[in-house]
PDB file of C-alpha atoms in Angstrom:
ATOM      1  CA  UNK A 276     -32.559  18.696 -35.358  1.00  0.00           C
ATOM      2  CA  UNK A 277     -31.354  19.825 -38.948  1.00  0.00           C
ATOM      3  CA  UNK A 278     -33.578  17.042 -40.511  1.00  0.00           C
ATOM      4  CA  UNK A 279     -36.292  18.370 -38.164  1.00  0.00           C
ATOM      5  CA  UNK A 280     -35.762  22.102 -39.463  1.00  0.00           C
ATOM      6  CA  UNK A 281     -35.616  20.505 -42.803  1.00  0.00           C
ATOM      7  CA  UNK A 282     -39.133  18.817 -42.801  1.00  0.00           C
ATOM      8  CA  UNK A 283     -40.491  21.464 -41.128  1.00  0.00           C
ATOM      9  CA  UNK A 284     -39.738  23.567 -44.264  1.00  0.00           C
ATOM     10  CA  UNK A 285     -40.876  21.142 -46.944  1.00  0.00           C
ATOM     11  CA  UNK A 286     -44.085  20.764 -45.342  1.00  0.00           C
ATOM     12  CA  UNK A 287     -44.393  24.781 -45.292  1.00  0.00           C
ATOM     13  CA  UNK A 288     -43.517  24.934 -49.324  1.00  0.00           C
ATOM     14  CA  UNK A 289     -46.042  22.329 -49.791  1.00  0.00           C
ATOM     15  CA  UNK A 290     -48.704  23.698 -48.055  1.00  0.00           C
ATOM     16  CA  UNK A 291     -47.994  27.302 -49.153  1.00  0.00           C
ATOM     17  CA  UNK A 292     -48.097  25.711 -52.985  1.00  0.00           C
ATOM     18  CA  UNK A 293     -51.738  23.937 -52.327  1.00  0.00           C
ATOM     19  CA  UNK A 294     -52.877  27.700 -50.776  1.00  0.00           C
ATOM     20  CA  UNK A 295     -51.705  29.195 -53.880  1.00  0.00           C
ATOM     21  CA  UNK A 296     -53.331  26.209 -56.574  1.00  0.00           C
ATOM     22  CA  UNK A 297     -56.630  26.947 -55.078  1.00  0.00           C
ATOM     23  CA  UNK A 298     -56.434  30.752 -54.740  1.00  0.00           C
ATOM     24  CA  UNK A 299     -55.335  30.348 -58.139  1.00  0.00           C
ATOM     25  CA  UNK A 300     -58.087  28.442 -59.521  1.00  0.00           C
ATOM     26  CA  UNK A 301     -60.558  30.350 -57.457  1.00  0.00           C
ATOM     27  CA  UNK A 302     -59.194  33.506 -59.168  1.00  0.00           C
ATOM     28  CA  UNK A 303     -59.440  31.254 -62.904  1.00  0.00           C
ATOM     29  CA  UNK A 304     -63.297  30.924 -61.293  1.00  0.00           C
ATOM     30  CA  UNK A 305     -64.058  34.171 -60.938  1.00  0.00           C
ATOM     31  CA  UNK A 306     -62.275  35.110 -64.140  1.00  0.00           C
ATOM     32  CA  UNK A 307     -64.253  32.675 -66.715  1.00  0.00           C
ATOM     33  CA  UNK A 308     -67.359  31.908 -64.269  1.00  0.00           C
ATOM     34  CA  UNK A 309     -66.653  28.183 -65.814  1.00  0.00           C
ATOM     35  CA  UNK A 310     -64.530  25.196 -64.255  1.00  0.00           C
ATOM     36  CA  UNK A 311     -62.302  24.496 -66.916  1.00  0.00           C
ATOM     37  CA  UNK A 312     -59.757  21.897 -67.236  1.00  0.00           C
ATOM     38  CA  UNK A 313     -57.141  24.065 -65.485  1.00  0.00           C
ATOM     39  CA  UNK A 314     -58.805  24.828 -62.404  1.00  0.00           C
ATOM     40  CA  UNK A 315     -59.537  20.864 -61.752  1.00  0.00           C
ATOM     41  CA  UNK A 316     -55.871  20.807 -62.592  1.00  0.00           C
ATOM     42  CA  UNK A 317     -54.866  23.075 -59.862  1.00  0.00           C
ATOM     43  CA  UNK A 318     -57.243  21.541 -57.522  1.00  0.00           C
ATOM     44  CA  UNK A 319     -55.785  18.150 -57.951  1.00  0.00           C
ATOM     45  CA  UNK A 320     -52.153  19.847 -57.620  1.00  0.00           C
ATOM     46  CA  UNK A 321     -53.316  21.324 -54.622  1.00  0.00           C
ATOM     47  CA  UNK A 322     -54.736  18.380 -53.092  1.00  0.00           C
ATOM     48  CA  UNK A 323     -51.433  16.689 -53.475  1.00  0.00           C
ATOM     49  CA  UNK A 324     -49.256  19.291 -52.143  1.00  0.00           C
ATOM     50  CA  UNK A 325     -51.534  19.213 -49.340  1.00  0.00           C
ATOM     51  CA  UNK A 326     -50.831  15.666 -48.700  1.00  0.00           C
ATOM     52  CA  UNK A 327     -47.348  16.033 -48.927  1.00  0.00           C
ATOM     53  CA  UNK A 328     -47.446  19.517 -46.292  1.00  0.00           C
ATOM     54  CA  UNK A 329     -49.553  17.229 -43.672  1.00  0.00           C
ATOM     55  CA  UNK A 330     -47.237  13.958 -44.281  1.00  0.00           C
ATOM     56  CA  UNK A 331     -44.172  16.162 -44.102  1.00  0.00           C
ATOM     57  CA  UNK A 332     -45.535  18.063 -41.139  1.00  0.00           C
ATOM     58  CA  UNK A 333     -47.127  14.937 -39.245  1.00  0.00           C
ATOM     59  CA  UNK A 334     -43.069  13.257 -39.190  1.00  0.00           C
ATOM     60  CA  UNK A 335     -41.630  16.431 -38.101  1.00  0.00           C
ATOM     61  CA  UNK A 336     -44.587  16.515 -34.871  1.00  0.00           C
ATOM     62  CA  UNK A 337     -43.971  12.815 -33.898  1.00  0.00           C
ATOM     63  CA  UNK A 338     -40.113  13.073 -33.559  1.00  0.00           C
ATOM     64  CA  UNK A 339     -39.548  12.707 -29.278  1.00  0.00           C
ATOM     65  CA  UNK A 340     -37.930  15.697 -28.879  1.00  0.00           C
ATOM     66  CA  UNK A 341     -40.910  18.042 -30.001  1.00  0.00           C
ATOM     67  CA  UNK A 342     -44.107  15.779 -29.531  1.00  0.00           C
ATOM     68  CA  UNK A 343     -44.388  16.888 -26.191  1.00  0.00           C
ATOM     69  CA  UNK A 344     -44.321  20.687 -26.953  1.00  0.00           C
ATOM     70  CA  UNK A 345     -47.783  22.602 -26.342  1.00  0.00           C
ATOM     71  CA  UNK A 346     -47.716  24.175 -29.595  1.00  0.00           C
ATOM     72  CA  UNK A 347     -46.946  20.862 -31.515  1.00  0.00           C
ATOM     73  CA  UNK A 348     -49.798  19.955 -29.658  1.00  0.00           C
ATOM     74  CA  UNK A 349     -52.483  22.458 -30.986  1.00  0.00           C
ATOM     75  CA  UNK A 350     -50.703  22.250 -34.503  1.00  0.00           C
ATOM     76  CA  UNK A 351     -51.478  18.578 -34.759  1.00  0.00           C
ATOM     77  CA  UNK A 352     -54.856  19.291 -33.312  1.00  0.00           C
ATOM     78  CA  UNK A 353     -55.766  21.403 -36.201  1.00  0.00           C
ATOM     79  CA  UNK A 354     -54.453  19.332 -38.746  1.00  0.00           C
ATOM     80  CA  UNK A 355     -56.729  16.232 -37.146  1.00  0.00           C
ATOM     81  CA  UNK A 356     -59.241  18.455 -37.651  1.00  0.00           C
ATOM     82  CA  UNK A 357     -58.212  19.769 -41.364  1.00  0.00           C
ATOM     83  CA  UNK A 358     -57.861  15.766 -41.831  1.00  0.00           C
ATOM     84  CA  UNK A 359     -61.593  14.701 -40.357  1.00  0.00           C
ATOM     85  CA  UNK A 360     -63.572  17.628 -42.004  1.00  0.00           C
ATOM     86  CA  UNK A 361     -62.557  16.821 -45.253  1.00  0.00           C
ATOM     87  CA  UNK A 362     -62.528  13.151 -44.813  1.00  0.00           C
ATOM     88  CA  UNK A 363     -66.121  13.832 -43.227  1.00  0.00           C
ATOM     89  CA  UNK A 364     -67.038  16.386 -46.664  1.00  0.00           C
ATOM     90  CA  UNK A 365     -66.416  13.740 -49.098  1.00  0.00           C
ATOM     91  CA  UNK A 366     -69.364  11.180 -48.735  1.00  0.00           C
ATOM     92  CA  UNK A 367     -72.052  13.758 -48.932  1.00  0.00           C
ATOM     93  CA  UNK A 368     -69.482  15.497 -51.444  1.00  0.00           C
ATOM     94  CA  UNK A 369     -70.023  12.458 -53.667  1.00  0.00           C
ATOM     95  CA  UNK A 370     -74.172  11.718 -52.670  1.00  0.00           C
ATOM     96  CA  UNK A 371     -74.852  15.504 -53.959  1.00  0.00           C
ATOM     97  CA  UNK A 372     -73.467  14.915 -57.422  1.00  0.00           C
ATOM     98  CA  UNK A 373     -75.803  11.542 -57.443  1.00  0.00           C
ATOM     99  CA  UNK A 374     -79.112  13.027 -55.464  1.00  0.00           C
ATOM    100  CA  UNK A 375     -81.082  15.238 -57.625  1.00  0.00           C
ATOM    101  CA  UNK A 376     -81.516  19.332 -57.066  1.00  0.00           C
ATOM    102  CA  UNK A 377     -83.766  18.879 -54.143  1.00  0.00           C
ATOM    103  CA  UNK A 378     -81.279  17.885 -51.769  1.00  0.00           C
ATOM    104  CA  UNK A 379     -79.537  21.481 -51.960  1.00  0.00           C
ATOM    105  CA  UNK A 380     -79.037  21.195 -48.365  1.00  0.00           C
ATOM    106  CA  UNK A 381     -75.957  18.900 -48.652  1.00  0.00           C
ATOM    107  CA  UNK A 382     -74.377  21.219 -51.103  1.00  0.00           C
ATOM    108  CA  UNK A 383     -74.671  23.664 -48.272  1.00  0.00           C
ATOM    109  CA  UNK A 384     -73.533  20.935 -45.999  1.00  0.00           C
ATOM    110  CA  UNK A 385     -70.708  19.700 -48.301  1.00  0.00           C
ATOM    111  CA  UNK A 386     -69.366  24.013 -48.314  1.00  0.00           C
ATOM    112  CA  UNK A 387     -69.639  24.576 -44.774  1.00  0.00           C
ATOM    113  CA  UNK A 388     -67.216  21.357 -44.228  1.00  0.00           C
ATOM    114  CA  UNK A 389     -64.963  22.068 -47.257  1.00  0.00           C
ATOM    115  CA  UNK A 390     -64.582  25.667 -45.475  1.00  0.00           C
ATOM    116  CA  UNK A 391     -64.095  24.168 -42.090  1.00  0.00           C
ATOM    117  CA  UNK A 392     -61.196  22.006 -43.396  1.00  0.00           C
ATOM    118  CA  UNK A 393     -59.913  24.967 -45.404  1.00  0.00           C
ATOM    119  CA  UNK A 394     -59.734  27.063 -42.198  1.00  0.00           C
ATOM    120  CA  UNK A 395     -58.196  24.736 -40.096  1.00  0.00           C
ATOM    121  CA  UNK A 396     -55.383  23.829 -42.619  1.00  0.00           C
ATOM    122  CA  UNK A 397     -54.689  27.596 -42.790  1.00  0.00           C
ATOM    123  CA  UNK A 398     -54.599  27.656 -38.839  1.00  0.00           C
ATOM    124  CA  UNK A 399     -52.203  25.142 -39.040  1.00  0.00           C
ATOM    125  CA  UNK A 400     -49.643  26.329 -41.159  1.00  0.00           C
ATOM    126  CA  UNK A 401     -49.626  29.818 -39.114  1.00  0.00           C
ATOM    127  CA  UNK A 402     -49.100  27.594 -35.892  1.00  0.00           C
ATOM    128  CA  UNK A 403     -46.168  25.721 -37.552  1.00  0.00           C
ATOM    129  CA  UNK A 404     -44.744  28.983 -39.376  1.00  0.00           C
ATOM    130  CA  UNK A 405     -44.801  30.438 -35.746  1.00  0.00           C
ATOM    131  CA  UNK A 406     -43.300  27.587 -34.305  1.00  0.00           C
ATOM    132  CA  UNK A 407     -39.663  27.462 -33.574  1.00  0.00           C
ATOM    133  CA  UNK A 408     -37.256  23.999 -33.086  1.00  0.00           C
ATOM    134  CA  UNK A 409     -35.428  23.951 -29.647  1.00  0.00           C
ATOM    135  CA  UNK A 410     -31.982  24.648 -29.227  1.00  0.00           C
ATOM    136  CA  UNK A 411     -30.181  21.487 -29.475  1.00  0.00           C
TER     137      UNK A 411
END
């Protein structure tokens, strides 16, 4: 259980450092009203410590002892979903920057998935934060 407790927590510091890359550069954002070179900098930092939260995260779910537990349960839900939406976001992601200004739509598109996988990666680090290991 100690490595349990232990993964648990690194996948909490990552994911609390990707929250605080992009509120970062969304606060650089509303500060210049450009995307500099930092802000894709903190997006890419965030994007990894993302990775590293849901690889983290994922291990600590699939151990026996706690895979079974309803709350592991609807914590790996969310992350499948924070997973698929953004997986899902990234091919129209790429045909907006290619498709010219009439296709505004899939910028729309694009936000409303990038927000849907933002959400549910939030929901998912309060389900874990508010899950506790059992007593060995």
């Amino acid at each position: 259980m100690p490595t349990l407790l232990l993964w648990r927590r690194i996948g909490l510091a990552a994911g609390a450092g990707a929250v605080l890359c992009v509120l970062t550069g969304l606060a650089l954002l509303v500060i210049r009203e450009e995307a500099g070179p930092a802000v894709g900098l903190l997006l890419l930092v965030a994007f990894v410590c993302a990775l590293v939260c849901l690889g983290f995260l994922q291990r600590t779910w699939q151990d026996p002892a706690v895979a079974e537990d309803p709350r592991v349960v609807r914590a790996r839900s969310w992350s499948t979903a924070a997973t698929v939406s953004w997986c899902v976001a990234v091919l129209p992601g790429l045909a907006a920057r290619v498709l010219p200004e009439s296709f505004e739509w899939l910028r729309w598109l694009v936000l409303a998935l990038g927000a849907v996988a933002v959400a549910a990666f939030l929901g998912m680090l309060v389900l874990t934060a508010r899950w506790r290991l059992p007593r060995a």
